[in-house]
Coordinates of N, CA and C in Angstrom, one line a residue:
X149 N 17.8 -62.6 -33.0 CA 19.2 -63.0 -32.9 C 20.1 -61.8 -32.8
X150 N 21.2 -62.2 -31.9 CA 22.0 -60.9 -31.5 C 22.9 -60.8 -32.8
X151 N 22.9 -59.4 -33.7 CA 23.9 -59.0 -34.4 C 25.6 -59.1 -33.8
X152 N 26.0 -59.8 -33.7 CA 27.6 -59.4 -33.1 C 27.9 -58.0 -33.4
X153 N 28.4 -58.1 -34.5 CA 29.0 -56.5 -35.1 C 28.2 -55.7 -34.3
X154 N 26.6 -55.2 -34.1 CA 26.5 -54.1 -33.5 C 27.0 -54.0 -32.4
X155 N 26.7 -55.0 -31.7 CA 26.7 -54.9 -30.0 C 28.3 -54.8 -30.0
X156 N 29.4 -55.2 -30.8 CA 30.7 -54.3 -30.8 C 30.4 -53.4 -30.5
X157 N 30.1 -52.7 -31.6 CA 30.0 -51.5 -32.2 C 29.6 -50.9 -30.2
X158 N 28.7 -51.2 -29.8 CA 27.9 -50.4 -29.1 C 28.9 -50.3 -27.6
X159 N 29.4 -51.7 -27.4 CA 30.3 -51.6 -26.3 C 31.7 -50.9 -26.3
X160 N 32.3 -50.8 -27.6 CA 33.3 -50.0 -27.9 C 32.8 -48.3 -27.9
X161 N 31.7 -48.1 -28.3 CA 31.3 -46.5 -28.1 C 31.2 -46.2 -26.6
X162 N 30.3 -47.2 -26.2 CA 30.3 -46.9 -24.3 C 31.4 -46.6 -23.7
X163 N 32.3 -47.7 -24.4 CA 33.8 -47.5 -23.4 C 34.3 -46.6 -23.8
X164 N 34.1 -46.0 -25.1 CA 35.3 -44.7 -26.0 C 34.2 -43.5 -24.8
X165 N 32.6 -43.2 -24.7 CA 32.4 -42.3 -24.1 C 32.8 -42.1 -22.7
X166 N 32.9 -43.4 -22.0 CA 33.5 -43.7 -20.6 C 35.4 -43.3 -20.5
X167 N 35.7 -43.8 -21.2 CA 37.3 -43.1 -21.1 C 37.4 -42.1 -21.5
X168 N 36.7 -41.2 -22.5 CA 37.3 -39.3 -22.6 C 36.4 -39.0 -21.9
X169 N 35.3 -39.1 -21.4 CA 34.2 -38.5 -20.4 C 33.9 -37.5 -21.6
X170 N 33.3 -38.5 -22.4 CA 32.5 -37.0 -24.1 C 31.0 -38.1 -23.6
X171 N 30.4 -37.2 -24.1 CA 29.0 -37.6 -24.4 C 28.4 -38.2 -25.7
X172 N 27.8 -39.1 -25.7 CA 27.2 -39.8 -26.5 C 26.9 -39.2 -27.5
X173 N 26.4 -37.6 -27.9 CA 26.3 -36.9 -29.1 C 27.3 -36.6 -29.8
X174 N 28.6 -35.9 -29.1 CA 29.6 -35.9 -29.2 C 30.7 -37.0 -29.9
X175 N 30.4 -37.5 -29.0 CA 31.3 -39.3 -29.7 C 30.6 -39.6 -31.1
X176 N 29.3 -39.4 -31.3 CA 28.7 -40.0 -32.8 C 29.2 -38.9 -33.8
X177 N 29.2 -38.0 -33.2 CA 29.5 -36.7 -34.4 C 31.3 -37.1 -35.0
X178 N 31.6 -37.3 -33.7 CA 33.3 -37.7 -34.1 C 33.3 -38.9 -34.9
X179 N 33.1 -40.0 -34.2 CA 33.0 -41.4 -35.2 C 32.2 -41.2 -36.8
X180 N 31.0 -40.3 -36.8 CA 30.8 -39.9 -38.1 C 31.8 -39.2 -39.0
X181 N 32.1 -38.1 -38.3 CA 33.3 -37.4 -39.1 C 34.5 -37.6 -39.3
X182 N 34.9 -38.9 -38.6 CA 36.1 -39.6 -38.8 C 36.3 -41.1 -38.9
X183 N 35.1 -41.7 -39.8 CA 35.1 -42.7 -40.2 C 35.0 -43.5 -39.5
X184 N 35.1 -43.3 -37.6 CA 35.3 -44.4 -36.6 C 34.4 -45.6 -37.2
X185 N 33.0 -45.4 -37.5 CA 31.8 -46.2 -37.9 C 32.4 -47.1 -38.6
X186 N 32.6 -46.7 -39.6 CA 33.1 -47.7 -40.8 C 34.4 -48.4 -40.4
X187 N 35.2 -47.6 -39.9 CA 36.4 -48.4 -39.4 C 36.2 -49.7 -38.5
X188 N 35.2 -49.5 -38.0 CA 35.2 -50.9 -36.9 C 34.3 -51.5 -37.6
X189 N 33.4 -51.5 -38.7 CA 32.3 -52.2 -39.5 C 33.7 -53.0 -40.3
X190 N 34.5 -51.8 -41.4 CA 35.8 -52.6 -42.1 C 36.8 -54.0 -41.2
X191 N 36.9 -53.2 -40.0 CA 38.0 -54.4 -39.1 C 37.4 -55.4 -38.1
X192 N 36.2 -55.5 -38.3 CA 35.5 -56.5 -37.3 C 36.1 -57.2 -37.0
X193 N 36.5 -57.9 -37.8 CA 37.0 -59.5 -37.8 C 38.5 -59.5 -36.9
X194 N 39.0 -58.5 -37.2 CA 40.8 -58.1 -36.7 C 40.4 -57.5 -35.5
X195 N 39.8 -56.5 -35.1 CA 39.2 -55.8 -33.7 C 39.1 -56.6 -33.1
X196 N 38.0 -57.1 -33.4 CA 37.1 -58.6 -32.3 C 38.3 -59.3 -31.9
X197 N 39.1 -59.7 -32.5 CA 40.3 -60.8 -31.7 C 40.7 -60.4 -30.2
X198 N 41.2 -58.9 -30.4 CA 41.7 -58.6 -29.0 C 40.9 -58.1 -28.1
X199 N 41.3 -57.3 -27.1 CA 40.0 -57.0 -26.1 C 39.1 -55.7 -26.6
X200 N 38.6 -55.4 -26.1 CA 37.8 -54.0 -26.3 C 38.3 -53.0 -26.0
X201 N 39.1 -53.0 -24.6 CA 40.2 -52.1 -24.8 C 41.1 -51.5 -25.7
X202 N 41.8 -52.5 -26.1 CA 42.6 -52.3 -27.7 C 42.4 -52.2 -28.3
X203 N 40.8 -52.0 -28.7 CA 39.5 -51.8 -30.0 C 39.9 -50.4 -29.8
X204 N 39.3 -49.8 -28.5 CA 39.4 -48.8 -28.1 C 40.8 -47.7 -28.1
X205 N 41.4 -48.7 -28.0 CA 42.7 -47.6 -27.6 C 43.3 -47.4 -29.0
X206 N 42.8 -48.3 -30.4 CA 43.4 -48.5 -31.3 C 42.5 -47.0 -32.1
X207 N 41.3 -47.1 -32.0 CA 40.8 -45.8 -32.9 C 40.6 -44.7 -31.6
X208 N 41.4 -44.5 -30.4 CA 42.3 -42.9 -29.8 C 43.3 -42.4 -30.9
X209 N 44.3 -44.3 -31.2 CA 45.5 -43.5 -32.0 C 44.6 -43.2 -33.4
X210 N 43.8 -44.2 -34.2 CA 43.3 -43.7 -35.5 C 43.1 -41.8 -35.2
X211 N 42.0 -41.9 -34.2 CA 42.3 -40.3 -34.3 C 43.1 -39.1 -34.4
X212 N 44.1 -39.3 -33.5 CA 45.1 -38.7 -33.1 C 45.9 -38.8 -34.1
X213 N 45.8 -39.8 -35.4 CA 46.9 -39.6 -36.6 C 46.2 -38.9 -37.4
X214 N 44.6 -38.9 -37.4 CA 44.1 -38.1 -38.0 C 43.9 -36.5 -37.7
X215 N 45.0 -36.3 -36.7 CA 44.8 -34.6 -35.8 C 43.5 -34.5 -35.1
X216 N 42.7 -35.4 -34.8 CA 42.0 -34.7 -33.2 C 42.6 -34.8 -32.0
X217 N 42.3 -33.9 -31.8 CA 42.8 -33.6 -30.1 C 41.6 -33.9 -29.2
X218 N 42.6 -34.7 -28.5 CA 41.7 -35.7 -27.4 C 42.3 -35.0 -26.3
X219 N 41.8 -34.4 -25.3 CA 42.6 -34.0 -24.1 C 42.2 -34.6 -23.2
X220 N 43.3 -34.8 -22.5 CA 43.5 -35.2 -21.2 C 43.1 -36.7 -21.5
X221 N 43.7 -37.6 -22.4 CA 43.1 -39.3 -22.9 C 44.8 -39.7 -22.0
X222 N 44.4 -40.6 -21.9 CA 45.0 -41.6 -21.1 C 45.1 -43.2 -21.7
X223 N 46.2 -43.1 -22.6 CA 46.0 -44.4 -23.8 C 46.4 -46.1 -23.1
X224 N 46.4 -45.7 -22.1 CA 46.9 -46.9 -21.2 C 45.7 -47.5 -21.1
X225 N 45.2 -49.1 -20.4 CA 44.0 -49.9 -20.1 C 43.4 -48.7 -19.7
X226 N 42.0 -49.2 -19.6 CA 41.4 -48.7 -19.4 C 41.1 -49.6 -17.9
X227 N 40.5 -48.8 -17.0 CA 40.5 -49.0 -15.8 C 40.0 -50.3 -15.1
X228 N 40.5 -51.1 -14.4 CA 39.3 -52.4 -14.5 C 38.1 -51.8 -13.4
X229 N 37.2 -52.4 -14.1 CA 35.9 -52.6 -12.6 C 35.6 -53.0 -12.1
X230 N 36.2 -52.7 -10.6 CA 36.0 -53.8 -9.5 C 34.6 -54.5 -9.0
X231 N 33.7 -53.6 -9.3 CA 32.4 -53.8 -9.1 C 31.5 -55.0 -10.3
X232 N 31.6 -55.9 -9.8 CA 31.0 -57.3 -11.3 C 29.6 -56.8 -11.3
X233 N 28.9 -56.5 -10.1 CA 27.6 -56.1 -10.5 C 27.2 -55.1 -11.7
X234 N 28.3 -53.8 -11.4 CA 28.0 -52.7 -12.6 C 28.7 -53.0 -13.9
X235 N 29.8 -54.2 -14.3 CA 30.1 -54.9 -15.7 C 29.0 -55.7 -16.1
X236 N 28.0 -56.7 -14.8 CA 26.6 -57.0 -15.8 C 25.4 -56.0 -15.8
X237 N 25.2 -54.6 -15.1 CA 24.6 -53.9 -15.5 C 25.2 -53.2 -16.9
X238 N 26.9 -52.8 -17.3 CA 26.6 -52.5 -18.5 C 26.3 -53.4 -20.1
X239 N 27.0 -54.4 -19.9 CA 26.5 -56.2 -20.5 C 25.1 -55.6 -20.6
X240 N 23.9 -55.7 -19.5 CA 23.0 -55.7 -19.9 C 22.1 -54.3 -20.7
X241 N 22.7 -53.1 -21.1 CA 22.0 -51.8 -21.3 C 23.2 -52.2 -22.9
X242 N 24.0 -52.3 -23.1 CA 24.6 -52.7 -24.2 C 24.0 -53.9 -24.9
X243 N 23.3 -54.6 -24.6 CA 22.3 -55.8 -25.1 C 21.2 -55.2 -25.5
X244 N 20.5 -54.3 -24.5 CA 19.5 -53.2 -24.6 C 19.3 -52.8 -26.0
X245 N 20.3 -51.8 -26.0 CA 20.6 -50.4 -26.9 C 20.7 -51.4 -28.6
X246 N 21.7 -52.6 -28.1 CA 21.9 -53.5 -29.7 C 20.6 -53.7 -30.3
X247 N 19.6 -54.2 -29.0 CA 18.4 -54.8 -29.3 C 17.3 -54.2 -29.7
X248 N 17.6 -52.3 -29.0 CA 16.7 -51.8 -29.7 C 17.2 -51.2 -31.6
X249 N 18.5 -50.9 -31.3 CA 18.6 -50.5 -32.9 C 18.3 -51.7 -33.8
X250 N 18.6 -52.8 -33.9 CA 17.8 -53.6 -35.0 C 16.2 -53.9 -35.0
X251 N 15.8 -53.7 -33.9 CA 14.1 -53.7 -34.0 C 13.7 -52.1 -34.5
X252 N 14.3 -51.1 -34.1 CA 13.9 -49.9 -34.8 C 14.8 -50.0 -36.3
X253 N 15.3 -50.4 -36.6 CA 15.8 -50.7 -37.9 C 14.8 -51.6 -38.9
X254 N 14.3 -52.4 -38.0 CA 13.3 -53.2 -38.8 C 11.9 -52.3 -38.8
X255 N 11.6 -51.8 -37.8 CA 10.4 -51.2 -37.8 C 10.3 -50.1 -38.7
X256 N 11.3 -49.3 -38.6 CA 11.2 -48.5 -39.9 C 11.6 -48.3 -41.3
X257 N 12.1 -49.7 -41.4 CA 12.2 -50.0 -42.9 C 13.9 -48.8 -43.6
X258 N 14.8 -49.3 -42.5 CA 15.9 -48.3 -42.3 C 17.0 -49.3 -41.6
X259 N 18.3 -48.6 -42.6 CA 19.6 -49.3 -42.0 C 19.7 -49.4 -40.7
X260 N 20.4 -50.4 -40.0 CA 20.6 -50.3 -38.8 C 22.1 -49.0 -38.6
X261 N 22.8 -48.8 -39.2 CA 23.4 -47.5 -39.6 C 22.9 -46.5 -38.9
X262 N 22.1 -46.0 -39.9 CA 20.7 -45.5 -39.5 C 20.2 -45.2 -38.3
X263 N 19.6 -46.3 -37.9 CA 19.2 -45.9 -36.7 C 19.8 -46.1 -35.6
X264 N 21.4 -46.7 -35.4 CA 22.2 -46.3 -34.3 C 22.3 -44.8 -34.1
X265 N 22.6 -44.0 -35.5 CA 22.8 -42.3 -35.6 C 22.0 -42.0 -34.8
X266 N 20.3 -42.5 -34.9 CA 19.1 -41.8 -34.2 C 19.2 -42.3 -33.0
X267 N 19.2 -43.4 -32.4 CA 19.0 -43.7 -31.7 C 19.9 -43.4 -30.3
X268 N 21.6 -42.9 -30.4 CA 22.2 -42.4 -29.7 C 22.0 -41.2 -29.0
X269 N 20.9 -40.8 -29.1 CA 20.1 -39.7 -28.8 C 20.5 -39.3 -27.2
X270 N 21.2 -38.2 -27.1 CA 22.0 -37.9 -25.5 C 21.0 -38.5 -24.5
X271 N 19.8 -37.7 -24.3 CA 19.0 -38.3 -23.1 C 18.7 -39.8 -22.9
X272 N 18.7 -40.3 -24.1 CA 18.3 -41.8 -24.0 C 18.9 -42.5 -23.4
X273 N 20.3 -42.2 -24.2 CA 21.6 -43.1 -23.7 C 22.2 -42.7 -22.4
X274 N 22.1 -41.4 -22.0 CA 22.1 -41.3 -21.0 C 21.3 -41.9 -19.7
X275 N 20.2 -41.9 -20.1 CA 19.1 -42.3 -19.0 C 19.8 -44.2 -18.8
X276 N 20.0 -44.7 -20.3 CA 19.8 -46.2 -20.3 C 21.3 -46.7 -19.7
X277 N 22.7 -45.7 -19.0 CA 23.2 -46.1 -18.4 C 23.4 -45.5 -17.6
X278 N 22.6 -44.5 -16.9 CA 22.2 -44.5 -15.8 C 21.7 -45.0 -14.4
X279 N 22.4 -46.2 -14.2 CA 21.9 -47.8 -13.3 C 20.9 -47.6 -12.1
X280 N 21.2 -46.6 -11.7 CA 20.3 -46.1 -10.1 C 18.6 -45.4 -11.0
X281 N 19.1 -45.5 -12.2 CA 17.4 -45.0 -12.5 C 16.6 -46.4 -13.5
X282 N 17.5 -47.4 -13.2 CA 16.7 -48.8 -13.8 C 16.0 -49.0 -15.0
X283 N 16.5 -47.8 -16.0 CA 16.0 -48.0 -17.5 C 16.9 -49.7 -18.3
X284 N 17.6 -49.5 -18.0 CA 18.7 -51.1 -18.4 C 17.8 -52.0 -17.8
X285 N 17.3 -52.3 -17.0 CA 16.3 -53.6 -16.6 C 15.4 -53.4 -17.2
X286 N 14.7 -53.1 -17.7 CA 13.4 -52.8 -18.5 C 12.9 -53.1 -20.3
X287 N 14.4 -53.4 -20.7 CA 14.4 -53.9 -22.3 C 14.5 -53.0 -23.3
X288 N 14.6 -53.5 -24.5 CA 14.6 -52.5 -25.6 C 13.4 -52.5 -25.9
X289 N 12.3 -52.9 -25.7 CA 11.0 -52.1 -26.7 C 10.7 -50.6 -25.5
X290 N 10.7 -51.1 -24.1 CA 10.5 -49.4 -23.3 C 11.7 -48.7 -23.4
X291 N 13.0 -49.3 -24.0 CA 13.8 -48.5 -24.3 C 13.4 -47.6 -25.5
X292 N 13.5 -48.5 -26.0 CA 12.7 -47.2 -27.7 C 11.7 -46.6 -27.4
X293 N 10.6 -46.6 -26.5 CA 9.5 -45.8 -26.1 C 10.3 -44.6 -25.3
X294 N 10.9 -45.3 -24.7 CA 11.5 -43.7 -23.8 C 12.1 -43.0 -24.8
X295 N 13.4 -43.5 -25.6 CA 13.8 -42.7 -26.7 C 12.9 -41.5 -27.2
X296 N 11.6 -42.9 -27.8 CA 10.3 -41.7 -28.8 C 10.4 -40.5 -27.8
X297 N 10.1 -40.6 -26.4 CA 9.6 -39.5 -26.1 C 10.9 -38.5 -25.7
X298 N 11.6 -38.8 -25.8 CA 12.6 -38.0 -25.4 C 13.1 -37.1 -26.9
X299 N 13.0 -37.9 -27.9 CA 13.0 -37.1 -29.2 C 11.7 -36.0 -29.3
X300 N 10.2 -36.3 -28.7 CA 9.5 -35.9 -28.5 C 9.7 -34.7 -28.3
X301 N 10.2 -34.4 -26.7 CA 10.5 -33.8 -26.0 C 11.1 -32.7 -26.5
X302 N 12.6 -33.0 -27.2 CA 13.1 -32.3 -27.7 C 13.1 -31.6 -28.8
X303 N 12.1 -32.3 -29.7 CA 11.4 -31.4 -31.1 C 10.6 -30.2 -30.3
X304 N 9.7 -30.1 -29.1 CA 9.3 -29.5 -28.6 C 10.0 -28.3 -27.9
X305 N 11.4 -28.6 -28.1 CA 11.6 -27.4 -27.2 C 12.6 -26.0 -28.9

């Protein structure tokens, strides 16, 4: 069953990394160190009402009261997308990514907390909304296998 809360969680990070153009490592280090996480876990209920946009544009200002400097942010909508194909390609890699943190959350006997931290893993999430390389059609259990090895990969180097 789909967690609501996560898959917030996950679509508002896509959009917070798609509007400053930061990277998915980057963005988790921020949201860790500035409570973003917990703030949208605390306001679910208030968030969820409006769009994701204003989810979004609401923890720009959280930060910016908190003194990070966001450069070059643009607090206005966020851009629409003319393309419906590429809004159900991200729908679907945001279903993905939900789907795999609570199965690797169960599998390892670990908060889903937890394993969104792990699982936002740059290459992964890069690769899984990467559309012309077709990791998003393929699901969350070869999602999490690609992860493994990309964590793999990078203990190795």
């Amino acid at each position: 069953m789909l967690n609501e809360l996560i898959f917030f969680e996950v679509r508002i990070f896509r959009m917070f990394c798609e509007k400053l153009q930061v990277s998915s490592a980057d963005t988790n280090k921020l949201f860790e160190t500035y409570g973003v996480w917990k703030y949208i876990e605390d306001t679910y209920d208030m968030l969820s009402l409006s769009s994701d946009e204003c989810a979004v544009n609401d923890i720009v200002e959280m930060l910016k009261i908190n003194g990070v400097k966001l450069e070059g942010v643009v607090c206005n909508k966020l851009e629409a997308v003319t393309d419906k194909s590429t809004e159900q390609e991200r729908f679907c890699a945001d279903l993905i990514l939900t789907d795999a943190i609570m199965d690797m959350a169960d599998e390892e006997g670990i908060s889903w907390q937890e394993t969104r931290h792990k699982i936002l893993n740059p290459e992964a999430y890069k690769a899984l909304y990467d559309f012309e390389a077709g990791l998003w059609e393929t699901g969350p259990d070869y999602f999490r296998y690609f992860y493994k090895t990309c964590s793999i990969n990078e203990s190795k180097l």
